[in-house]
Short mmCIF file of C-alpha atoms in Angstrom, two decimals:
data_model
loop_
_atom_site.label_atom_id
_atom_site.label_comp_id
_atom_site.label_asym_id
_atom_site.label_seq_id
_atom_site.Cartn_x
_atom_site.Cartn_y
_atom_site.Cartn_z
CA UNK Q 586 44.34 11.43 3.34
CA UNK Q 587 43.73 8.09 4.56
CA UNK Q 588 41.72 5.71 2.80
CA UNK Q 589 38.22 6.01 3.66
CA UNK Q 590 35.23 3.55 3.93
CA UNK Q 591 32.19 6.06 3.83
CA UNK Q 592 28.83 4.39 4.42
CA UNK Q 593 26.02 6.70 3.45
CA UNK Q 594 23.58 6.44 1.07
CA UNK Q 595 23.77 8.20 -2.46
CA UNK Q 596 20.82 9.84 -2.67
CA UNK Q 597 17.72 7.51 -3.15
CA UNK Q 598 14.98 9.78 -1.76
CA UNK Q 599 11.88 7.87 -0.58
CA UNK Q 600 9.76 10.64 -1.93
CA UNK Q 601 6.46 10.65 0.67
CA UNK Q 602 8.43 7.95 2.65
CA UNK Q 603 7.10 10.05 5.59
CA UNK Q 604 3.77 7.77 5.48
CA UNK Q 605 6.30 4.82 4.76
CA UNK Q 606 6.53 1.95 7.76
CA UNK Q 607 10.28 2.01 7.05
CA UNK Q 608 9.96 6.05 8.57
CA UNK Q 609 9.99 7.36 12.05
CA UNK Q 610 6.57 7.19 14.17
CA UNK Q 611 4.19 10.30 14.10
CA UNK Q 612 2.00 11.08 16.62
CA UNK Q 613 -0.49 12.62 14.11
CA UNK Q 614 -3.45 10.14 12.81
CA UNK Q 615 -3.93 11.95 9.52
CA UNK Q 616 -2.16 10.35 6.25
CA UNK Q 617 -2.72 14.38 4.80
CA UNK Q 618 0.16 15.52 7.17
CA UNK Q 619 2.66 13.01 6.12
CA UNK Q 620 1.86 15.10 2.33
CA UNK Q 621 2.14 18.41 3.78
CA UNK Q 622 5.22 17.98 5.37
CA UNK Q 623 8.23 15.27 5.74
CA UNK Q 624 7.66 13.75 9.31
CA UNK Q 625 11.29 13.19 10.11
CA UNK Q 626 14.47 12.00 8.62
CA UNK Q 627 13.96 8.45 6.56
CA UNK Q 628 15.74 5.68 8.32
CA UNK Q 629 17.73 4.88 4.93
CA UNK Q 630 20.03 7.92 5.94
CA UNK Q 631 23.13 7.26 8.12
CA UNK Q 632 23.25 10.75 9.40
CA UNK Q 633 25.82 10.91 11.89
CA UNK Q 634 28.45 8.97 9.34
CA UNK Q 635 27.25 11.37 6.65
CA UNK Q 636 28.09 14.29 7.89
CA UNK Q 637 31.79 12.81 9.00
CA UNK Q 638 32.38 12.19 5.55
CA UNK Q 639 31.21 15.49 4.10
CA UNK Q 640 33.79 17.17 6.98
CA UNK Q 641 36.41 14.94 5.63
CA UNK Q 642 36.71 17.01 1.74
CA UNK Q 643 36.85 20.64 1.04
CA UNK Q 644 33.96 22.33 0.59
CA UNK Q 645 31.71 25.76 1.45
CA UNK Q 646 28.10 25.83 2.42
CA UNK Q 647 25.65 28.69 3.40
CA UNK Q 648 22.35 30.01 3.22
CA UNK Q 649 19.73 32.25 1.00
CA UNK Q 650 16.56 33.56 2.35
CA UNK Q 651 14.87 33.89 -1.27
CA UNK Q 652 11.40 35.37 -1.96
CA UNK Q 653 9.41 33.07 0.15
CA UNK Q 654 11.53 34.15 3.59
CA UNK Q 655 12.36 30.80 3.92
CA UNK Q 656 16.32 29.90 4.21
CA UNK Q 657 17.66 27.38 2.53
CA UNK Q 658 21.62 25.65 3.13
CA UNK Q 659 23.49 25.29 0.37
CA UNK Q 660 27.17 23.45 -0.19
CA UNK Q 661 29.53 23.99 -3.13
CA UNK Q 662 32.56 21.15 -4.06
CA UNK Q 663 34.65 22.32 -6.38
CA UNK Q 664 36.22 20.66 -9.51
CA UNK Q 665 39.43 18.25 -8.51
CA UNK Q 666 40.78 14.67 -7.71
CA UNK Q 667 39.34 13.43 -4.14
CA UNK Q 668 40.56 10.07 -4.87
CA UNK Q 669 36.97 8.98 -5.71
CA UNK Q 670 36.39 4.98 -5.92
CA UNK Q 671 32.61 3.50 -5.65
CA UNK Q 672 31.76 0.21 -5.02
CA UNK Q 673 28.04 -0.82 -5.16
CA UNK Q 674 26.73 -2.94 -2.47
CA UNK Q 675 24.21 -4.77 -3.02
CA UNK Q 676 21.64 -5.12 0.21
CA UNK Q 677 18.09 -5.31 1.52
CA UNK Q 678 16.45 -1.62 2.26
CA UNK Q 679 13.08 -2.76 3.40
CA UNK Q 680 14.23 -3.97 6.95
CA UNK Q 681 14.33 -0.35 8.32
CA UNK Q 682 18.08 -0.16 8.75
CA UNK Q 683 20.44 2.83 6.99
CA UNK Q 684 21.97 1.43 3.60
CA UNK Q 685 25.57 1.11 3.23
CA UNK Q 686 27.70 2.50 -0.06
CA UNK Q 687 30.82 1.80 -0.13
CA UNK Q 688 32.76 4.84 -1.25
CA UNK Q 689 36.46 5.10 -1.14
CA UNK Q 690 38.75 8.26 -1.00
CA UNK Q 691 42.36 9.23 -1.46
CA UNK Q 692 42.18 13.10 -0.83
CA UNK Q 693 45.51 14.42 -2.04
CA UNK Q 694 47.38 17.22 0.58
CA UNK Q 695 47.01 19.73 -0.50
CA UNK Q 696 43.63 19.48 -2.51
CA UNK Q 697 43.80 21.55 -5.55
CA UNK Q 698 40.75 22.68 -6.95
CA UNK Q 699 40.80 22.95 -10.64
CA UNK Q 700 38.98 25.92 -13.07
CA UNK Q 701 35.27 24.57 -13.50
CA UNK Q 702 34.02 23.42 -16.83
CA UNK Q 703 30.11 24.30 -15.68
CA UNK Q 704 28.20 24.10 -12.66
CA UNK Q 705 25.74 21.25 -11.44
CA UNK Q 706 23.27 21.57 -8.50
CA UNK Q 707 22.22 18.63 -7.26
CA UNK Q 708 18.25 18.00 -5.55
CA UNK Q 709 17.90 15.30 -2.97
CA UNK Q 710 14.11 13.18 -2.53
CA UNK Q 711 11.99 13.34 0.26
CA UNK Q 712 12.72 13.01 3.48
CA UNK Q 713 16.68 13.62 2.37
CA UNK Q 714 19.03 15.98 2.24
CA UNK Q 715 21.95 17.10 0.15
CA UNK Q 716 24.85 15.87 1.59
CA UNK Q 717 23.17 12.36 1.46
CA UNK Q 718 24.39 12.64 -2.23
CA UNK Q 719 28.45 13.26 -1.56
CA UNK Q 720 29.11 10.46 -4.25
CA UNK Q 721 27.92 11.67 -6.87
CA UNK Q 722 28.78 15.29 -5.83
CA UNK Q 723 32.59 14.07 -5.81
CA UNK Q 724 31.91 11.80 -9.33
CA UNK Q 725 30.96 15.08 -10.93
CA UNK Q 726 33.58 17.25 -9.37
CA UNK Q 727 36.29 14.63 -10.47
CA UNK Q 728 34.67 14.93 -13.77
CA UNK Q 729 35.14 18.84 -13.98
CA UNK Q 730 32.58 20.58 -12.16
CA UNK Q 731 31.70 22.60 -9.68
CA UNK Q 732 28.78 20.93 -7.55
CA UNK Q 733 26.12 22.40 -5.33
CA UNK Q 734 23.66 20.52 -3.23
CA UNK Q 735 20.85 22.73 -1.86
CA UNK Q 736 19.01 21.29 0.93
CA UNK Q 737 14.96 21.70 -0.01
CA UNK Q 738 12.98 23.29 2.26
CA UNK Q 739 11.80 20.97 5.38
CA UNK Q 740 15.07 18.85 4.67
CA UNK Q 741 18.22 18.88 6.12
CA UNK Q 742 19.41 22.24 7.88
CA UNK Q 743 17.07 24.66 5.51
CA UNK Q 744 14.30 26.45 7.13
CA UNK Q 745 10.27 25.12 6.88
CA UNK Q 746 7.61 25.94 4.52
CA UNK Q 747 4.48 24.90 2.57
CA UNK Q 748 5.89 21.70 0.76
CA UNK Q 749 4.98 22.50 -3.20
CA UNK Q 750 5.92 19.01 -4.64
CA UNK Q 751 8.59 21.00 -6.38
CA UNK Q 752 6.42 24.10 -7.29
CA UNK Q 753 7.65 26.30 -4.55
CA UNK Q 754 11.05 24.62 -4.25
CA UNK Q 755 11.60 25.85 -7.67
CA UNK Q 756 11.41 29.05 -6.46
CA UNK Q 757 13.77 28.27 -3.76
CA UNK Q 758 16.23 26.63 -6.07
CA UNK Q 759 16.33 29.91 -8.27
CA UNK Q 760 16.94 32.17 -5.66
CA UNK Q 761 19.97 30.64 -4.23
CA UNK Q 762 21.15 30.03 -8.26
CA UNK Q 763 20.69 33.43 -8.63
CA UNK Q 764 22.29 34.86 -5.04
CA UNK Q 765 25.48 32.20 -5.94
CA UNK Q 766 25.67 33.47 -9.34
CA UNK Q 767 26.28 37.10 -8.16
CA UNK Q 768 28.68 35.79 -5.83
CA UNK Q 769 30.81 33.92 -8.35
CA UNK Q 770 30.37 30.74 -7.04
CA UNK Q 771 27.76 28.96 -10.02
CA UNK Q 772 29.85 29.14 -13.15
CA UNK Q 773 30.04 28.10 -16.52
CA UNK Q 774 27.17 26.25 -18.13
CA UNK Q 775 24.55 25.24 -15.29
CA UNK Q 776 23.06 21.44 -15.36
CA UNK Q 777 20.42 20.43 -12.92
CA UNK Q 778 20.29 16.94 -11.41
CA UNK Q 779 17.77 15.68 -9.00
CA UNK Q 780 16.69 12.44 -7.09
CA UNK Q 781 12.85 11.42 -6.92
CA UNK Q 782 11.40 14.61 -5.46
CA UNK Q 783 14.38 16.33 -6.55
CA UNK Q 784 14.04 15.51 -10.20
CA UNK Q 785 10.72 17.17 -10.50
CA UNK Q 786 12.01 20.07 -8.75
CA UNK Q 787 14.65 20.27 -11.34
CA UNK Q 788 12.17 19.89 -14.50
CA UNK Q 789 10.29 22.60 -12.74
CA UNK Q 790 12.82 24.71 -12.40
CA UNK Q 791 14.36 24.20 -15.50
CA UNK Q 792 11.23 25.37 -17.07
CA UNK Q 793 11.60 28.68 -15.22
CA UNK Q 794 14.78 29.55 -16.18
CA UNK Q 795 14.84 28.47 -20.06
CA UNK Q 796 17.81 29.28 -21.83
CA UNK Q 797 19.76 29.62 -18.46
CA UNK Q 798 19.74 25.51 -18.03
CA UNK Q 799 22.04 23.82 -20.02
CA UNK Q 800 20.62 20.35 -19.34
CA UNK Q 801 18.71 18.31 -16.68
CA UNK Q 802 19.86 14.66 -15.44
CA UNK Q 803 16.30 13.24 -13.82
CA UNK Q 804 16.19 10.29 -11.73
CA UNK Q 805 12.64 8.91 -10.68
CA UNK Q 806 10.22 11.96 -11.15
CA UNK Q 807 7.08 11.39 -10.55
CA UNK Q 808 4.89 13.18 -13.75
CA UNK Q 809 1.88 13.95 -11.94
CA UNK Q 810 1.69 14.33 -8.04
CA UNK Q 811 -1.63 13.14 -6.83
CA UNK Q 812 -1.77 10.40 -9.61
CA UNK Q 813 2.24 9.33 -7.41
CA UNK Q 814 0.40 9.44 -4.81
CA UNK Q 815 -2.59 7.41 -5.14
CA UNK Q 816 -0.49 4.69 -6.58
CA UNK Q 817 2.52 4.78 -3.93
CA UNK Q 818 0.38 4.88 -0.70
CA UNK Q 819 -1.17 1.85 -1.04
CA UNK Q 820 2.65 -0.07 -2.25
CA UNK Q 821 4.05 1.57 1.05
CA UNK Q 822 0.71 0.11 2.96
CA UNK Q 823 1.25 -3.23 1.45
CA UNK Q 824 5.15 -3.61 2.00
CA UNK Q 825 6.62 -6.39 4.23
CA UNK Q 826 9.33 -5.77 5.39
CA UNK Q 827 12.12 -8.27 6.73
CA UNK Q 828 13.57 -6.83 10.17
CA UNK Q 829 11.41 -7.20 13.05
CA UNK Q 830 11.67 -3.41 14.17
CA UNK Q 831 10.47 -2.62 10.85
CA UNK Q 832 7.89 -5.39 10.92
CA UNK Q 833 6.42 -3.64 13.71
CA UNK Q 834 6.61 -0.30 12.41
CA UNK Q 835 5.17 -1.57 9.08
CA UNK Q 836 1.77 -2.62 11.31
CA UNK Q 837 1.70 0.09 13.02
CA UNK Q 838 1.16 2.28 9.67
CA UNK Q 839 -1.07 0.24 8.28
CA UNK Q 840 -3.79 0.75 11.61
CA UNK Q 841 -3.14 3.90 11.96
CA UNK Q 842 -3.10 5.05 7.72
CA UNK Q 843 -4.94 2.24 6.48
CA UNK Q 844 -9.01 3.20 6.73
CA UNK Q 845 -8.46 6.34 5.04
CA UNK Q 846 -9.51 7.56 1.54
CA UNK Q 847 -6.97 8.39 -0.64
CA UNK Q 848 -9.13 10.64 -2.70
CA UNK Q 849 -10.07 12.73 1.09
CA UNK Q 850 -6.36 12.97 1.85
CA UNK Q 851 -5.05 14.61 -1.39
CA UNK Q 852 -7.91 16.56 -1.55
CA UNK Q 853 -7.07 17.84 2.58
CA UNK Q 854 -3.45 18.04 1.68
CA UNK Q 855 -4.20 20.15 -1.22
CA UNK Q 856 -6.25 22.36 0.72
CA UNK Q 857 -3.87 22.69 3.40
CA UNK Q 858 -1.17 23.28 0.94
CA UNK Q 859 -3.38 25.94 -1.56
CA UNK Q 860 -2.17 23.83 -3.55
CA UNK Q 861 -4.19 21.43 -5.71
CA UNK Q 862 -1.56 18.50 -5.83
CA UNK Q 863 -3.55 16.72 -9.27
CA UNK Q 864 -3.01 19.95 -11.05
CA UNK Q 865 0.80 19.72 -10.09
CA UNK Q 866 2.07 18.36 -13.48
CA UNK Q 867 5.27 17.50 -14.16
CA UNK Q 868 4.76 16.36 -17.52
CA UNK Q 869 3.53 19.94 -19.07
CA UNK Q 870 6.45 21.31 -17.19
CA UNK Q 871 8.98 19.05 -19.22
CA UNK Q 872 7.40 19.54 -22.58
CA UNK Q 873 7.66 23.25 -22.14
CA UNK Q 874 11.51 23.11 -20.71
CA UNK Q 875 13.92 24.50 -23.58
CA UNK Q 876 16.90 22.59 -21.82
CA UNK Q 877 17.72 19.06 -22.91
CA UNK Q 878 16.97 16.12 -20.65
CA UNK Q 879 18.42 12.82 -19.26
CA UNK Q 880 15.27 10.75 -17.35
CA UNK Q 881 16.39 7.47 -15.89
CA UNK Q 882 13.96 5.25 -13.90
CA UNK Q 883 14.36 1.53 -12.86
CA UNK Q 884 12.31 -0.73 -13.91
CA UNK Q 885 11.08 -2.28 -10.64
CA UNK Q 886 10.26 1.37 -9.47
CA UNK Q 887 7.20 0.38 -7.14
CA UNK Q 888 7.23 3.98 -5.39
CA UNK Q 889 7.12 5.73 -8.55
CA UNK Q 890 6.01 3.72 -10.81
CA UNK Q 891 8.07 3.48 -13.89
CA UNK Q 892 4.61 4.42 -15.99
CA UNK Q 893 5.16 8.12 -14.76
CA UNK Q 894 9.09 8.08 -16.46
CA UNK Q 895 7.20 6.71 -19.89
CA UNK Q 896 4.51 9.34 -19.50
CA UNK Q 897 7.62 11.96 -18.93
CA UNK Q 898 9.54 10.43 -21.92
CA UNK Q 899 6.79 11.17 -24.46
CA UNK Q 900 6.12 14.69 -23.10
CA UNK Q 901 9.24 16.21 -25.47
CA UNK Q 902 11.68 15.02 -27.66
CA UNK Q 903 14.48 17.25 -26.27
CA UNK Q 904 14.10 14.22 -24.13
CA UNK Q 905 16.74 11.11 -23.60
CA UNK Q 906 14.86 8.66 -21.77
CA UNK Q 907 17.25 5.26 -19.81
CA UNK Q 908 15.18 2.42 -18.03
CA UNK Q 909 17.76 0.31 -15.83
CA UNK Q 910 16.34 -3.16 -15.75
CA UNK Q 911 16.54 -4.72 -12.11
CA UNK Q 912 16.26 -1.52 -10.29
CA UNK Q 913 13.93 0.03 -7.92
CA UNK Q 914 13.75 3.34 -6.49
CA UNK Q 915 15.98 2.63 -3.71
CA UNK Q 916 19.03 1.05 -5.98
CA UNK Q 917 19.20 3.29 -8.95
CA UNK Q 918 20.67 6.33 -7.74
CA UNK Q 919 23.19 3.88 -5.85
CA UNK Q 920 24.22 2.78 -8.84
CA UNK Q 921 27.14 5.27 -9.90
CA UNK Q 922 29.06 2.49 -10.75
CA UNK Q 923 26.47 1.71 -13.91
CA UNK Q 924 25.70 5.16 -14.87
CA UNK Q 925 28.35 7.23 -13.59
CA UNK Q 926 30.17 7.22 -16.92
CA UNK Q 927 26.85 7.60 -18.72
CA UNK Q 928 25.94 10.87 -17.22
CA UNK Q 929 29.68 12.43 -17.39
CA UNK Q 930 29.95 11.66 -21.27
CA UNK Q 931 26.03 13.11 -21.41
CA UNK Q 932 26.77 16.45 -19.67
CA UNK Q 933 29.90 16.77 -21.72
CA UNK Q 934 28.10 16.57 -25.27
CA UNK Q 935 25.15 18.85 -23.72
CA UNK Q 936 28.18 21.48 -23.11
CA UNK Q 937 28.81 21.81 -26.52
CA UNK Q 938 27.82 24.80 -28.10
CA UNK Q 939 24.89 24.28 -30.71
CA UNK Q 940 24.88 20.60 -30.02
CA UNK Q 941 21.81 18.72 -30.51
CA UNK Q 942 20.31 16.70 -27.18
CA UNK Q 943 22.68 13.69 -26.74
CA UNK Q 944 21.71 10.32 -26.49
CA UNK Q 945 23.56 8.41 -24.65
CA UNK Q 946 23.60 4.30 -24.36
CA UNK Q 947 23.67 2.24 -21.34
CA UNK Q 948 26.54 -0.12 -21.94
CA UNK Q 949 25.60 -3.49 -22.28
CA UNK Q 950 28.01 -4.45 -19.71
CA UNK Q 951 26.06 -2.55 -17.49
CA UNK Q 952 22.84 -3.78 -18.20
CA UNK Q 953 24.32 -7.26 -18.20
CA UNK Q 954 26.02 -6.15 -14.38
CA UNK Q 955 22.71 -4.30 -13.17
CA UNK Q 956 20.87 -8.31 -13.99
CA UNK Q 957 23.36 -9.90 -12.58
CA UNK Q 958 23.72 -8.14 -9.24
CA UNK Q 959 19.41 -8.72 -8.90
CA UNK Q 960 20.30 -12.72 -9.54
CA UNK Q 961 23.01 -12.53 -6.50
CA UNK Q 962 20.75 -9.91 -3.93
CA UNK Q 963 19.78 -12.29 -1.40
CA UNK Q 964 15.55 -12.63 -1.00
CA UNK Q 965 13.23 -12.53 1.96
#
């Protein structure tokens, strides 16, 4: 196939970037709707080019209605070489335009799809969607497995629900494990590995399923909802960002958002929701998960604050716990060309029968790279 310069974004999931100025306009004047419900499509997604470049490889997608009634997409990549090669590119993401990755293929003819050594499903953040993580879905199937991305409900093309901060998605997510498992299509051991939103999803429902999880990768999670919450509303109020369109934007959420209590709109989202969003605890759901764990947060993590991965770190000590220096929410799941390696060699160890929970090392090229990069980003 002919070489191909994909610009999408990998994943970075601006959980509750529904209230963010960087988002869409809603007509609605409450902050407590932008929690019960994304309020559009983030702007950091390049839709239209996403969805060429997930029609460009082989792959199989469909839906489960699970207990809930609500239907949720799936799509399955299998195991093989797609003449994967990432480049990171490094770029502003606070001027309200989609991000670029630069992601090369070389899809052999014919694509031969090789006998899976395990099964990973991949969870996208807020206000994303699964395809919007094709790189690494085609980094892990070039490393051996077969990948599904499951589409959360009120994202992407599954159906709409009460949002449950990755309570009720849980649900979701093992309903559709269970419906593919029947039809032959999860395999091997099963890993989890989710984005922001997605990564509490997975904890949660790696709690659910116990034995049946043979590790969790976690990018981001937030350890408590409402405490995320309280702290990320006011960074997205306070954010200034470059392009004018966003400047404007950015205004415009602050006058309409800006008056209201934080406190009043958990408390009517949690009402809303029957849900009470402080009691949604992703920490007590990690301690209690039998599966072993990779949590990486960056550093600079001003969305979800990297005091919610250290409070997640110290919940269990099946736990492997990597902060990336220089990186913010945005930029770490971008960066497959720092941790790619580190999460193949990671899932291969947790594979291993009897093996104790790995614990991997960030290369100290990479660290030295990840620095590096932040010194050349331009500012302002």
């Amino acid at each position: 196939m002919k070489r191909l310069l994909l610009l999408l974004l990998a994943g970075a999931g601006l959980w509750l970037a529904a209230c963010s100025p960087l988002t869409s306009i809603s007509r609605s004047t409450s902050l407590s709707d932008r929690l019960v419900a994304p309020g559009g499509v983030s702007t950091l997604l390049d839709t239209p080019r996403i969805a060429e470049a997930v029609d460009s490889v082989p792959n199989r997608h469909g839906r489960v209605t699970g207990r809930a009634g609500v239907p949720i997409f799936w799509r399955a990549f299998d195991p093989g070489q797609y003449g994967l090669r990432y480049d990171y590119l490094a770029q502003q993401h606070d001027n309200g335009e989609p991000l670029r990755t630069g992601l090369a293929l070389d899809l052999p003819h014919p694509f031969r799809p090789q006998a899976p050594r395990g099964t990973v499903v991949l969870l996208h953040g807020w206000m994303m969607n699964g395809d919007a993580m094709l790189p690494w879905s085609l980094q892990l199937a070039q490393a051996g497995y077969r990948v599904v991305t499951i589409d959360l409900r009120n994202h992407g093309h599954s159906g709409a629900g009460p949002s449950g901060y990755g309570t009720f998605e849980s649900d979701d997510v093992i309903d559709v494990i269970d419906a593919l498992q029947a039809r032959h299509e999860v395999v091997g051991p099963l890993y989890l590995f989710g984005v922001s939103y997605g990564a509490a999803t997975a904890l949660f429902t790696a709690d659910k399923l116990g034995d049946r999880v043979a590790g969790v990768v976690a990018m981001e999670s937030f350890a408590n909802a409402g405490d995320a919450i309280r702290s990320m509303i006011p960074h997205l109020m306070s954010l200034q960002p470059s392009g004018w369109k966003a400047q404007a934007m950015a205004a415009y959420g602050r006058w309409r958002y800006g008056g209201q209590d934080i406190n009043q709109v958990i408390a009517a989202a949690s009402q809303r929701l029957d849900l009470d969003l402080d009691r949604v605890d992703v920490t007590r759901a990690l301690a209690d998960t039998r599966a072993c764990v990779l949590l990486l947060h960056g550093q600079d993590d001003q969305h979800v604050q990297v005091s919610q991965g250290r409070r997640l770190a110290a919940a269990s000590p099946r736990v492997h716990y990597i902060e990336m220096r220089g990186e913010d929410h945005i930029t770490l799941p971008l960066r497959l060309d720092l941790l790619g390696g580190v999460v193949d060699d990671w899932l291969a160890q947790e594979g291993r029968a009897g093996a104790q929970c790995a614990s991997p090392a960030l290369p100290e090229e990479a660290d030295r790279m990840a620095m590096a990069q932040v010194a050349a980003t331009p500012r302002g």
